[in-house]
Tab-separated table of C-alpha atoms in Angstrom:
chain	number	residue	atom	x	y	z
A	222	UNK	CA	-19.341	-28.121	25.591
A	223	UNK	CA	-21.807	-26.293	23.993
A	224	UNK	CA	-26.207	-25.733	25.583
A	225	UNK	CA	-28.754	-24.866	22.977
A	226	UNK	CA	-31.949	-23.806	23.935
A	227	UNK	CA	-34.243	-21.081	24.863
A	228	UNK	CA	-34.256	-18.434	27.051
A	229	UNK	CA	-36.227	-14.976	28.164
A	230	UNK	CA	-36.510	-12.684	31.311
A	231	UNK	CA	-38.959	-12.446	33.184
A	232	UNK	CA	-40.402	-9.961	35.942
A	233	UNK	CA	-41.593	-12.409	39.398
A	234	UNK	CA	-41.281	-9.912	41.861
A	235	UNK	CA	-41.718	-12.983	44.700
A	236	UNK	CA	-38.393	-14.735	43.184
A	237	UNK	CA	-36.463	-11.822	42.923
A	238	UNK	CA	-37.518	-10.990	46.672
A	239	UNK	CA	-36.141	-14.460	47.360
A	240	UNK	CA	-33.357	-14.636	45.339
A	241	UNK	CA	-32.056	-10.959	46.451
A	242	UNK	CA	-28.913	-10.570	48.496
A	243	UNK	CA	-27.049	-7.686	50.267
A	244	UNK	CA	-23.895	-7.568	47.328
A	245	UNK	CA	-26.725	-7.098	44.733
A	246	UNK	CA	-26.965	-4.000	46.612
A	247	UNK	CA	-24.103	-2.534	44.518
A	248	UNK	CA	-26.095	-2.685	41.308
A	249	UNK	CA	-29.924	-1.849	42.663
A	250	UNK	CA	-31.279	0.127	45.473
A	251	UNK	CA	-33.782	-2.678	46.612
A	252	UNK	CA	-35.012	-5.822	45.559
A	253	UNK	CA	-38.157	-3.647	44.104
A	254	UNK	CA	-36.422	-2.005	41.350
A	255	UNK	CA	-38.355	-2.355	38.272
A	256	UNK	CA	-35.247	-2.651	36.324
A	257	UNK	CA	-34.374	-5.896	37.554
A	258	UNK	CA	-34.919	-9.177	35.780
A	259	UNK	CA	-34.748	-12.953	35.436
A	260	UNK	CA	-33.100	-14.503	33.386
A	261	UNK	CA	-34.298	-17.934	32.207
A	262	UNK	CA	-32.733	-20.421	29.976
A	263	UNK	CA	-34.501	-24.177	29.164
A	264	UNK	CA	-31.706	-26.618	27.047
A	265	UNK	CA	-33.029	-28.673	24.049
A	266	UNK	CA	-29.406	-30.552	23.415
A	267	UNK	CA	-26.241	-30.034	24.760
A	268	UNK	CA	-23.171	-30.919	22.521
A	269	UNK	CA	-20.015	-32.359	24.387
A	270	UNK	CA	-16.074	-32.691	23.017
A	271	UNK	CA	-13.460	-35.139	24.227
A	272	UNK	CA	-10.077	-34.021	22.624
A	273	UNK	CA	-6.373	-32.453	23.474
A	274	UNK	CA	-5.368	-29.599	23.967
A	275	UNK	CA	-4.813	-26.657	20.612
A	276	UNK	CA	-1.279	-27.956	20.072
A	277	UNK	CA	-1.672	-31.645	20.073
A	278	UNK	CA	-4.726	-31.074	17.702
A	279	UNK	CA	-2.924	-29.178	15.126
A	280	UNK	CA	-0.141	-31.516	15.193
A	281	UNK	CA	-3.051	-34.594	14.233
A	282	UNK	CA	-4.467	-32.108	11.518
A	283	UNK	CA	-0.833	-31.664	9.920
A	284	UNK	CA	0.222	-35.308	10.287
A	285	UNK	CA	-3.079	-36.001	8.576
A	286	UNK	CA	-2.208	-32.991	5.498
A	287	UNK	CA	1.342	-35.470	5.121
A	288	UNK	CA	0.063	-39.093	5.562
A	289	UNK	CA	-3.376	-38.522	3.812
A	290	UNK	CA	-4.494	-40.287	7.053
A	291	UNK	CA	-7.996	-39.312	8.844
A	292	UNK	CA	-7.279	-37.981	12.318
A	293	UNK	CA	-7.888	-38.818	15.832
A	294	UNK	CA	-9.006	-35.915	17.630
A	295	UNK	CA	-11.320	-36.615	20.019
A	296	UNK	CA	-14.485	-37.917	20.385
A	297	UNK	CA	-18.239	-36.258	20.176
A	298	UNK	CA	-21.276	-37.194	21.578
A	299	UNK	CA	-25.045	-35.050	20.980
A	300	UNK	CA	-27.478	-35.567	24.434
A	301	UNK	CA	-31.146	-34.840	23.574
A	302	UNK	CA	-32.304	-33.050	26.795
């Protein structure tokens, strides 16, 4: 599966306040360090794949070099988000 988009950090002080925890602790002294950031991400399309495992694949792609036959791999399927 594969997410396009955009994405960008940003500095809300209030959110990070909110979102802070004790573990976070290990990285940053206090939930006022100016060195902390969001990060935000906001999907165009996403991109999904149906199909078997590496193996199984190559085997399709080499019965395909031999019999001259298209393959079956999988399906695809593009979602506008």
């Amino acid at each position: 599966m594969t997410v396009s988009g955009s994405g960008g950090s940003r500095t809300n002080r209030a959110k990070i306040r909110k979102l802070w925890e004790s573990p976070d602790r290990a990285w940053w002294d206090s939930s006022d360090d100016p060195d902390i950031r969001l990060t935000t991400f906001t999907p165009d399309e996403g991109k999904l794949w149906d199909s078997p495992g590496k193996i199984a694949a190559m085997a399709k792609i080499v019965m395909t070099a031999i019999t001259g036959a298209k393959p079956d791999i999988g399906d695809n399927a593009k979602i506008e988000i």
